CSV table of N, CA and C and ligand atoms in Angstrom, one decimal:
chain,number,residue,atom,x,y,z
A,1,UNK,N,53.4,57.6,65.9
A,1,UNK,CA,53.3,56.5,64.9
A,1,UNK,C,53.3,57.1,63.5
A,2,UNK,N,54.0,56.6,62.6
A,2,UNK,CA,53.7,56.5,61.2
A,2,UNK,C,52.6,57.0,60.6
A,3,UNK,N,52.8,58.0,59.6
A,3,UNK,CA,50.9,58.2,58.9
A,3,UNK,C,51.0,56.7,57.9
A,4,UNK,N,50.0,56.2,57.7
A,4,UNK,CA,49.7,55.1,56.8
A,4,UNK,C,50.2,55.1,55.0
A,5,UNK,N,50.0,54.4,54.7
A,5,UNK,CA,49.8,54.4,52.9
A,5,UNK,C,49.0,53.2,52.5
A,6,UNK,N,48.4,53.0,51.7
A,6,UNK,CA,47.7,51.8,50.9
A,6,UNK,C,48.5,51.4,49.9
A,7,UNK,N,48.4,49.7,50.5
A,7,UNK,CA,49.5,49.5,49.4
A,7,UNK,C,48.9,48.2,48.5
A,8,UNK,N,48.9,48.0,46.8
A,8,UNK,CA,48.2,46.7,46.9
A,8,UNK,C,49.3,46.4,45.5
A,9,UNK,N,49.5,45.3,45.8
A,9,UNK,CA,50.0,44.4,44.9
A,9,UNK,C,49.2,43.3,43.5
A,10,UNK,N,49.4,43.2,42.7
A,10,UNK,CA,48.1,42.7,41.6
A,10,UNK,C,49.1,41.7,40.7
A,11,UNK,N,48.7,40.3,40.8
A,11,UNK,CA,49.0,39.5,39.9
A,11,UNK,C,48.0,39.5,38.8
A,12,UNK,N,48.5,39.2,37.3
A,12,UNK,CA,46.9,38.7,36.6
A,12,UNK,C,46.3,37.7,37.0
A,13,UNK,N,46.8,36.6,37.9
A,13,UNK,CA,46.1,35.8,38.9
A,13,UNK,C,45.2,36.5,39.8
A,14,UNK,N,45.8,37.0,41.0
A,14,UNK,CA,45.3,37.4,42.1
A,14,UNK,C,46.0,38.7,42.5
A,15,UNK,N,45.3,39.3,43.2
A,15,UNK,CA,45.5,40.0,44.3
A,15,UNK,C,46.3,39.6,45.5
A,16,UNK,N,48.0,40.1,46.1
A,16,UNK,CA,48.7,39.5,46.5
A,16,UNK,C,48.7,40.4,48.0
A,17,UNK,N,48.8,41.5,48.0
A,17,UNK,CA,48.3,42.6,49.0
A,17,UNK,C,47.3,43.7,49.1
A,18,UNK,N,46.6,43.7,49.6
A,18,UNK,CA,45.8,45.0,49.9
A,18,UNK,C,45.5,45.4,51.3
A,19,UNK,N,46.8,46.2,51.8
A,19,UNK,CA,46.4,47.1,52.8
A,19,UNK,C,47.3,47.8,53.3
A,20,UNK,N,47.1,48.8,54.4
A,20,UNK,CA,48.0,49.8,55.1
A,20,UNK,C,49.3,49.2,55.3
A,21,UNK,N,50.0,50.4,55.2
A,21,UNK,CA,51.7,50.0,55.2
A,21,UNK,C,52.0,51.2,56.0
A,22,UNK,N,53.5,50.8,56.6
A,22,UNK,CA,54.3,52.2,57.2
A,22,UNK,C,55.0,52.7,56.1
A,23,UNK,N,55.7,51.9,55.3
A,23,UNK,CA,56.7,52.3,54.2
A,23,UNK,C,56.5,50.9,53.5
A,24,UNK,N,57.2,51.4,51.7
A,24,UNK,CA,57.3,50.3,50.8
A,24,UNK,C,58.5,50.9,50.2
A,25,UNK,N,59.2,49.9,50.1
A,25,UNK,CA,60.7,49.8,49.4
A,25,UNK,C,60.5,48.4,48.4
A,26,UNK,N,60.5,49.2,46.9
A,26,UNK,CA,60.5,48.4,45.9
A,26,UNK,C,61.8,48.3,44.8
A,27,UNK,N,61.4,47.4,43.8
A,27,UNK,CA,63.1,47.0,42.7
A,27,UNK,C,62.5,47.8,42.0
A,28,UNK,N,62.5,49.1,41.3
A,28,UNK,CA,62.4,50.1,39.9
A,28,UNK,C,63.6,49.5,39.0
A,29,UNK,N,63.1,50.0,37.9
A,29,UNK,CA,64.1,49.7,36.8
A,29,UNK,C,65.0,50.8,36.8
A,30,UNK,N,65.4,51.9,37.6
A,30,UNK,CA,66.2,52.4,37.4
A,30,UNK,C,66.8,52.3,39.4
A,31,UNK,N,66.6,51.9,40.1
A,31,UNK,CA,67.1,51.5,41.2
A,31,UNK,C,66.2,51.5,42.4
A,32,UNK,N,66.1,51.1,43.0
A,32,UNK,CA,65.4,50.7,44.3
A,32,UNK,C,64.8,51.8,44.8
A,33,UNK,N,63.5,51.8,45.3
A,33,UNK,CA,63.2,53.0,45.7
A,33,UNK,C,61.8,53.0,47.1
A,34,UNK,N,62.2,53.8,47.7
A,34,UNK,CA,61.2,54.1,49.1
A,34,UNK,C,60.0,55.0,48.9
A,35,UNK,N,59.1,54.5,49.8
A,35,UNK,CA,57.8,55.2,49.6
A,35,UNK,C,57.1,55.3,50.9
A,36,UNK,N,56.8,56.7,51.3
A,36,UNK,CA,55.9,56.8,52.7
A,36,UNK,C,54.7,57.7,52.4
A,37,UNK,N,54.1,57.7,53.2
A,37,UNK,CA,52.7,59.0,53.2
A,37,UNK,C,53.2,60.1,52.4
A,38,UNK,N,52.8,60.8,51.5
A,38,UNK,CA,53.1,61.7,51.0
A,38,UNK,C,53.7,62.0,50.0
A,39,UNK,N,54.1,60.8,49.5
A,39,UNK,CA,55.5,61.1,48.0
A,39,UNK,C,54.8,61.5,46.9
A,40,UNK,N,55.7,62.3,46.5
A,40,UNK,CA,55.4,62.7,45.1
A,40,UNK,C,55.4,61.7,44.0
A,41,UNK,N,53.9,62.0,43.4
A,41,UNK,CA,53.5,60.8,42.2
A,41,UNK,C,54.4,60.9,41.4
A,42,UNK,N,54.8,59.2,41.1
A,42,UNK,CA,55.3,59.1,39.5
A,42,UNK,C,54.8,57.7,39.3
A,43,UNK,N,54.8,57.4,38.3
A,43,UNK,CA,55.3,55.7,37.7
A,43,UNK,C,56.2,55.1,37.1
A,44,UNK,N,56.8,54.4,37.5
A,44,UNK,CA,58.2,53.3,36.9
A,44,UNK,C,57.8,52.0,36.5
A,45,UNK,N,58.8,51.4,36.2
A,45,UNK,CA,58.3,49.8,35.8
A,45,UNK,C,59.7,49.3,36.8
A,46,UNK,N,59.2,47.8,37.2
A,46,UNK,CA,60.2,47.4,37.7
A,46,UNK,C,61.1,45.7,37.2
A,47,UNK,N,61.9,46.1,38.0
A,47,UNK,CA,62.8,45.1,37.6
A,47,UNK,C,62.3,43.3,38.6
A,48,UNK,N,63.0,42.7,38.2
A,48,UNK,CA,63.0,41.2,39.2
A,48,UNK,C,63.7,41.6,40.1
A,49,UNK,N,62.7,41.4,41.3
A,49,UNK,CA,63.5,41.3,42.9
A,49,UNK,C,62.6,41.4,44.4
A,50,UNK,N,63.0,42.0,45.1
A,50,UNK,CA,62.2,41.8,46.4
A,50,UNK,C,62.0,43.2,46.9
A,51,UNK,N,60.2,43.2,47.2
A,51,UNK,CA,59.3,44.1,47.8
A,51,UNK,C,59.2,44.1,49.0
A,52,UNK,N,59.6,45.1,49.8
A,52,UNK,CA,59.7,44.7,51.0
A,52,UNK,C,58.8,45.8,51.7
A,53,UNK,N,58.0,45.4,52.8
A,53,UNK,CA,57.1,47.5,53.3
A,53,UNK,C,57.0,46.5,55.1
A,54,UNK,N,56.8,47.8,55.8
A,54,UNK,CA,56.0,47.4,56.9
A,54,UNK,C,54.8,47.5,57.2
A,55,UNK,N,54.2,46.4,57.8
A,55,UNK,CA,52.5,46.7,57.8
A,55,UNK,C,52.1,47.6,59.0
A,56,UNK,N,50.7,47.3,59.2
A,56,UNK,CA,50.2,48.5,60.2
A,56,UNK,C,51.2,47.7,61.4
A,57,UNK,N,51.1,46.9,61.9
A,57,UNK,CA,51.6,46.4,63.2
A,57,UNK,C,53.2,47.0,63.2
A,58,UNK,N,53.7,47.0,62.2
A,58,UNK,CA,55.2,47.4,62.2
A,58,UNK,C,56.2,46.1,61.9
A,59,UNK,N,55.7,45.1,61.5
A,59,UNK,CA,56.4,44.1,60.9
A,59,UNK,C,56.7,44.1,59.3
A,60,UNK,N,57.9,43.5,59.2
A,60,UNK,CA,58.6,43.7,58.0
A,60,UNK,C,58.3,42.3,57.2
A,61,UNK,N,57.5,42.7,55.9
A,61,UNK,CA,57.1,41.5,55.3
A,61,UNK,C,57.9,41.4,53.6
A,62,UNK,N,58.5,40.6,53.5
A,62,UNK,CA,59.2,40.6,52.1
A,62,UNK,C,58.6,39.6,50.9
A,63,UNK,N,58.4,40.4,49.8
A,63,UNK,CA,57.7,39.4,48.4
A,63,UNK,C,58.4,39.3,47.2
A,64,UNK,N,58.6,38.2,46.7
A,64,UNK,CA,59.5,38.1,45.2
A,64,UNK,C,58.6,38.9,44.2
A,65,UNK,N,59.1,39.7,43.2
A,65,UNK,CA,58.5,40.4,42.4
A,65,UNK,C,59.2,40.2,41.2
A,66,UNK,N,58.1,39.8,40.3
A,66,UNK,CA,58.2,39.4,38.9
A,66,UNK,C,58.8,40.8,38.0
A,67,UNK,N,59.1,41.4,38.2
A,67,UNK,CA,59.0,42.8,37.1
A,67,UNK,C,57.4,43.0,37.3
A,68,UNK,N,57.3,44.6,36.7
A,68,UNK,CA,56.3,45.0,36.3
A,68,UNK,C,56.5,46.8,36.1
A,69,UNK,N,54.8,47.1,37.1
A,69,UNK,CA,54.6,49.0,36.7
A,69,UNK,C,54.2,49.1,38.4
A,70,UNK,N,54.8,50.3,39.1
A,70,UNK,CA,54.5,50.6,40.1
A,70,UNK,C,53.4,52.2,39.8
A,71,UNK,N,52.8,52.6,40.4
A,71,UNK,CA,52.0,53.5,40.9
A,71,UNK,C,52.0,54.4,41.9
A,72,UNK,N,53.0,55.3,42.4
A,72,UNK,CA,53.1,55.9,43.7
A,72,UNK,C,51.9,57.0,43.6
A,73,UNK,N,51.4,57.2,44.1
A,73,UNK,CA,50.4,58.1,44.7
A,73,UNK,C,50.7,58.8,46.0
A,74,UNK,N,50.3,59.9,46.6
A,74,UNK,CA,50.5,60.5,47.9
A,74,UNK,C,50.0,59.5,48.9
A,75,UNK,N,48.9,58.9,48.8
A,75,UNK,CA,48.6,57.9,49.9
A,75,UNK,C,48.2,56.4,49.6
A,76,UNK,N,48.8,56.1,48.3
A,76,UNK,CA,48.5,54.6,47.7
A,76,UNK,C,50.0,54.7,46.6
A,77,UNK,N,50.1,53.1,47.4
A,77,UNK,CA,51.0,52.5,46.1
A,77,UNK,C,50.4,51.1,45.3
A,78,UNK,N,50.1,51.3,44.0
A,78,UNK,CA,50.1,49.9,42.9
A,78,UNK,C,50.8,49.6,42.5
A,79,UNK,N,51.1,48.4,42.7
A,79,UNK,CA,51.7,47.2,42.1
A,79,UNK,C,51.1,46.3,41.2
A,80,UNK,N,51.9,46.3,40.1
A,80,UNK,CA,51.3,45.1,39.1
A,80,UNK,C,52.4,44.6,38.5
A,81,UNK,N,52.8,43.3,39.0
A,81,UNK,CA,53.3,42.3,38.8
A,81,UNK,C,53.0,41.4,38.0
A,82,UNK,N,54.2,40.9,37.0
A,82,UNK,CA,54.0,39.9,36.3
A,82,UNK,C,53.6,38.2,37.0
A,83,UNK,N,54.6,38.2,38.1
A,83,UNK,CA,54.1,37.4,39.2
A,83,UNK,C,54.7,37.6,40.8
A,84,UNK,N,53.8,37.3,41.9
A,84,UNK,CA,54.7,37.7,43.2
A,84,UNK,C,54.0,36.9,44.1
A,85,UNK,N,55.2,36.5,45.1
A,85,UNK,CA,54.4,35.9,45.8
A,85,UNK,C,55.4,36.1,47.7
A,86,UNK,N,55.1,35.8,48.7
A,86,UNK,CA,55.5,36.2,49.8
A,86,UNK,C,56.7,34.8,50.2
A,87,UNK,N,57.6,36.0,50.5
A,87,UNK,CA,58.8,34.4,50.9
A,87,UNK,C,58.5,33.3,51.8
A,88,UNK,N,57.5,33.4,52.6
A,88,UNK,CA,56.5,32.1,53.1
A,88,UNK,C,55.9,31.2,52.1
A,89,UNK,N,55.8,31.7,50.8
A,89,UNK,CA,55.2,30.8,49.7
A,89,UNK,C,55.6,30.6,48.7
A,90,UNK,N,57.3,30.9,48.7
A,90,UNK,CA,58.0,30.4,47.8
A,90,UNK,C,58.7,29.1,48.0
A,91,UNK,N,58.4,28.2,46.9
A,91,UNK,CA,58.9,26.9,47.0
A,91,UNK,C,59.9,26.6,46.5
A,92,UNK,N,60.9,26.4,47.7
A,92,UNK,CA,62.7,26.0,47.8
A,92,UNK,C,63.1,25.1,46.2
A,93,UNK,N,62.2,24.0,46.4
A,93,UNK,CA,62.4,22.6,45.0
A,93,UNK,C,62.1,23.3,44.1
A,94,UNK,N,61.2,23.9,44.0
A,94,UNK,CA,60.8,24.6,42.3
A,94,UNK,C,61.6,25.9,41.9
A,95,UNK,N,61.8,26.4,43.1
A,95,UNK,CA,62.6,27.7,42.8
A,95,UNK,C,64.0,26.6,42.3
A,96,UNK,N,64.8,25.9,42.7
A,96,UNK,CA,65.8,25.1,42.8
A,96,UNK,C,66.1,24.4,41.3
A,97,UNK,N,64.7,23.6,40.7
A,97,UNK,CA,64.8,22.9,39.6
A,97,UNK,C,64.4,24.3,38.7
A,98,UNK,N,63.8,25.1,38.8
A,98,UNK,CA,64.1,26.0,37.4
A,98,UNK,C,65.4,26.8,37.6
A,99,UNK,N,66.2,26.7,38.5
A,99,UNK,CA,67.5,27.2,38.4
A,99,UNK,C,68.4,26.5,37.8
A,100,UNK,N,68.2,24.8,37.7
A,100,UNK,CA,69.0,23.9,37.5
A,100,UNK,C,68.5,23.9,35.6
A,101,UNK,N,67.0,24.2,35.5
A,101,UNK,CA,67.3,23.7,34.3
A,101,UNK,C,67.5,24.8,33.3
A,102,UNK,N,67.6,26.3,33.8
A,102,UNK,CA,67.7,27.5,33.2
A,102,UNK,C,69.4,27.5,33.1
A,103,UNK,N,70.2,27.0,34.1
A,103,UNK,CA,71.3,26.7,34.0
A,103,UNK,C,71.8,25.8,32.9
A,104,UNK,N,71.2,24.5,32.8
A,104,UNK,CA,71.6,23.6,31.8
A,104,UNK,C,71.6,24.2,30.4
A,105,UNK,N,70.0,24.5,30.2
A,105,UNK,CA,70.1,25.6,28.6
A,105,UNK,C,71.1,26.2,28.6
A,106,UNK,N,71.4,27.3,29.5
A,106,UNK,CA,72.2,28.2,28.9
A,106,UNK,C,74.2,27.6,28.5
A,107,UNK,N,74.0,26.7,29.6
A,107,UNK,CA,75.3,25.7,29.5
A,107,UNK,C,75.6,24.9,27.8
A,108,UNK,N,74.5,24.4,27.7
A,108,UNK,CA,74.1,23.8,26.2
A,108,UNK,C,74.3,24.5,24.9
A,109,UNK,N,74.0,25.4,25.2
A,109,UNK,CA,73.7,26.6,24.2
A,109,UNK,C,72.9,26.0,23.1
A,110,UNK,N,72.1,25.2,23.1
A,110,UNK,CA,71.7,24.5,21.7
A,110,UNK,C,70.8,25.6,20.9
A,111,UNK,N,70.5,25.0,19.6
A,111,UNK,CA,70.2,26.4,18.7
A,111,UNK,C,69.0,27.1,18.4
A,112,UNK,N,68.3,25.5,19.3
A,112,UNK,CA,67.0,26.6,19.0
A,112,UNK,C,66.7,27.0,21.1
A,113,UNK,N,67.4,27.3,21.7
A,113,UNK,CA,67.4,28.1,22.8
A,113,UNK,C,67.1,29.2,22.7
A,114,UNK,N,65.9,30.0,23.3
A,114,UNK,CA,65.7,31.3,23.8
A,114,UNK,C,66.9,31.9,25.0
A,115,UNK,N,67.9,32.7,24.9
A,115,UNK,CA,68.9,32.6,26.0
A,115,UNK,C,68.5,33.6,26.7
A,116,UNK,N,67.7,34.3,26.2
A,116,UNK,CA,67.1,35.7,26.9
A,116,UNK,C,66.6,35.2,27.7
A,117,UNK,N,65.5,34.4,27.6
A,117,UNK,CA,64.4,33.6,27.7
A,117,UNK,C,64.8,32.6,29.0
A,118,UNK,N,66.1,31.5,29.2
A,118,UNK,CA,66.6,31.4,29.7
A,118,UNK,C,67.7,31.8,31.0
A,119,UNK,N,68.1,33.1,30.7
A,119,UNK,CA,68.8,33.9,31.6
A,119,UNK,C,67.9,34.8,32.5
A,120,UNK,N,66.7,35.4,31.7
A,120,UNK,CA,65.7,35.8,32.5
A,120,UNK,C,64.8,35.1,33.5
A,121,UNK,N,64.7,33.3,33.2
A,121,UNK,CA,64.3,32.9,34.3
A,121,UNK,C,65.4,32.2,35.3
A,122,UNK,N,66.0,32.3,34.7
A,122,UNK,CA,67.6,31.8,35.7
A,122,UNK,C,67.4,33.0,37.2
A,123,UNK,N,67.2,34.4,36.5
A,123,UNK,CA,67.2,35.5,37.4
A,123,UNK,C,66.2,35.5,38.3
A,124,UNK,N,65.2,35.2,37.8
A,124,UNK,CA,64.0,34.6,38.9
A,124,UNK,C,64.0,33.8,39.7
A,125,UNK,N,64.5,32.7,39.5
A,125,UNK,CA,65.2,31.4,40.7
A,125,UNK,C,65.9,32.3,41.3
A,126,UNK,N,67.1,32.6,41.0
A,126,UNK,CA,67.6,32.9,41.9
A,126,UNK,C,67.8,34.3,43.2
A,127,UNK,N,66.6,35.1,42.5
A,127,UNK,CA,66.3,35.9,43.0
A,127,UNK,C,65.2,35.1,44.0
A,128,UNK,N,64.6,34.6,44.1
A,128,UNK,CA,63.9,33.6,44.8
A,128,UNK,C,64.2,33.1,45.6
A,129,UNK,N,65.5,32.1,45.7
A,129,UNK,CA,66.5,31.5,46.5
A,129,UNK,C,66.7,32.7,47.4
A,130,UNK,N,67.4,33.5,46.9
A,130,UNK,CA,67.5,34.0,47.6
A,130,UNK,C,66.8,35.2,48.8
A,131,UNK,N,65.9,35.7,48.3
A,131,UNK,CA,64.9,36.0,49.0
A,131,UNK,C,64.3,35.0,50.4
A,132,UNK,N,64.0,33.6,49.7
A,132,UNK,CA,63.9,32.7,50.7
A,132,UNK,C,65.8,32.3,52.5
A,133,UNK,N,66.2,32.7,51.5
A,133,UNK,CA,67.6,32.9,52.9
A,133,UNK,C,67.6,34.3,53.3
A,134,UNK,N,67.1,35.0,53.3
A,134,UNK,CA,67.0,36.3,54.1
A,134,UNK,C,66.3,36.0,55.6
A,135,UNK,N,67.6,36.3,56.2
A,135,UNK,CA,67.2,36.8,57.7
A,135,UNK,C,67.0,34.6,58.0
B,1,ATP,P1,58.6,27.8,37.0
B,1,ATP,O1,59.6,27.5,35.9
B,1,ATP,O2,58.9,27.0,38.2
B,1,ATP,O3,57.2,27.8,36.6
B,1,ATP,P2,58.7,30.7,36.7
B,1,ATP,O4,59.8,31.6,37.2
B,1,ATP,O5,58.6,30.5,35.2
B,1,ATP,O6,59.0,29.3,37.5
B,1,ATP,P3,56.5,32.5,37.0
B,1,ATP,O7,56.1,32.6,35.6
B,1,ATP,O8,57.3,33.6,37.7
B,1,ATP,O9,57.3,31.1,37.3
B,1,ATP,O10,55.2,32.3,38.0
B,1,ATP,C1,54.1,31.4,37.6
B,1,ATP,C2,53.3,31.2,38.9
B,1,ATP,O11,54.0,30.3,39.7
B,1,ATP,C3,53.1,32.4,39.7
B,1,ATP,O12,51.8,32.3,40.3
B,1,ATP,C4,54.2,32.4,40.8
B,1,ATP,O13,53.8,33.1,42.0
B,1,ATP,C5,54.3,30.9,41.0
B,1,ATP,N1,55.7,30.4,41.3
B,1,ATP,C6,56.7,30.3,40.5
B,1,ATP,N2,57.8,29.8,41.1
B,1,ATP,C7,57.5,29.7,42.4
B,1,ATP,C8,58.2,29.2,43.5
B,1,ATP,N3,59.4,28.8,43.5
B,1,ATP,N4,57.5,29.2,44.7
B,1,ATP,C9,56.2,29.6,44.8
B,1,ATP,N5,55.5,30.0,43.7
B,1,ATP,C10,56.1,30.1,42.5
């Protein structure tokens, strides 16, 4: 069997995970990266996308991740996310209408639009959606 790792995930809401993992495979800002018992420390910040690890049982559980700062450690990974939540608790309609209306803005272009602002949560919906059709 697998040696373990601790893994915890941290919204400024809540606390989204706290516990043993076999592996975590997260979105870095400079590209996707894996983590088991023993990796050598560093810290990154990450991008918008999907956290994926196995738990102690050996099931594969996948979470939308807002951006943020990862924490590898030899036997713990932190997570601190702007927001995240588990593809069981992502909501299809809301994920759906902030797609629809991040799309309209940016279609409009009106002048006092944030497009950053707009395209950035466009990428969240949709990274959402899609996370929710996996598997
Ligand atoms: P919205 O415009 O619908 O609020 P958003 O991308 O701006 O979406 P966030 O700022 O990422 O939302 O998150 C705010 C809170 O709402 C977080 O707790 C996040 O987990 C939750 N959340 C946002 N969208 C969804 C969704 N589609 N399903 C479940 N939870 C969501």
């Amino acid at each position: 069997m697998a040696e373990k790792l601790f893994l915890e995930v941290v919204t400024p809401q809540k606390a989204i995970v706290s516990e043993e993992v076999e592996i975590v495979v997260a979105p870095g800002s400079e590209g996707e990266f894996g983590a088991l018992k023993g990796h050598t420390t560093f810290l990154t910040s990450l991008k918008v996308g999907t956290l994926r690890y196995k738990d102690a049982k050996g099931k594969e559980r996948y979470l939308f991740i807002n951006g943020g700062f990862a924490e590898v450690l030899p036997d713990k990974v932190t997570i601190l996310a702007e927001s995240a939540e588990y593809r069981k608790d992502i909501d299809i309609d809301r994920a759906t209408k902030a797609k629809e209306r991040a799309e309209n803005r940016l279609a409009a272009k009106a002048a006092d639009t944030d497009l950053v602002r707009a395209e950035v949560a466009l990428k969240r919906a949709v990274h959402r959606l899609r996370i929710k059709e996996t598997k």
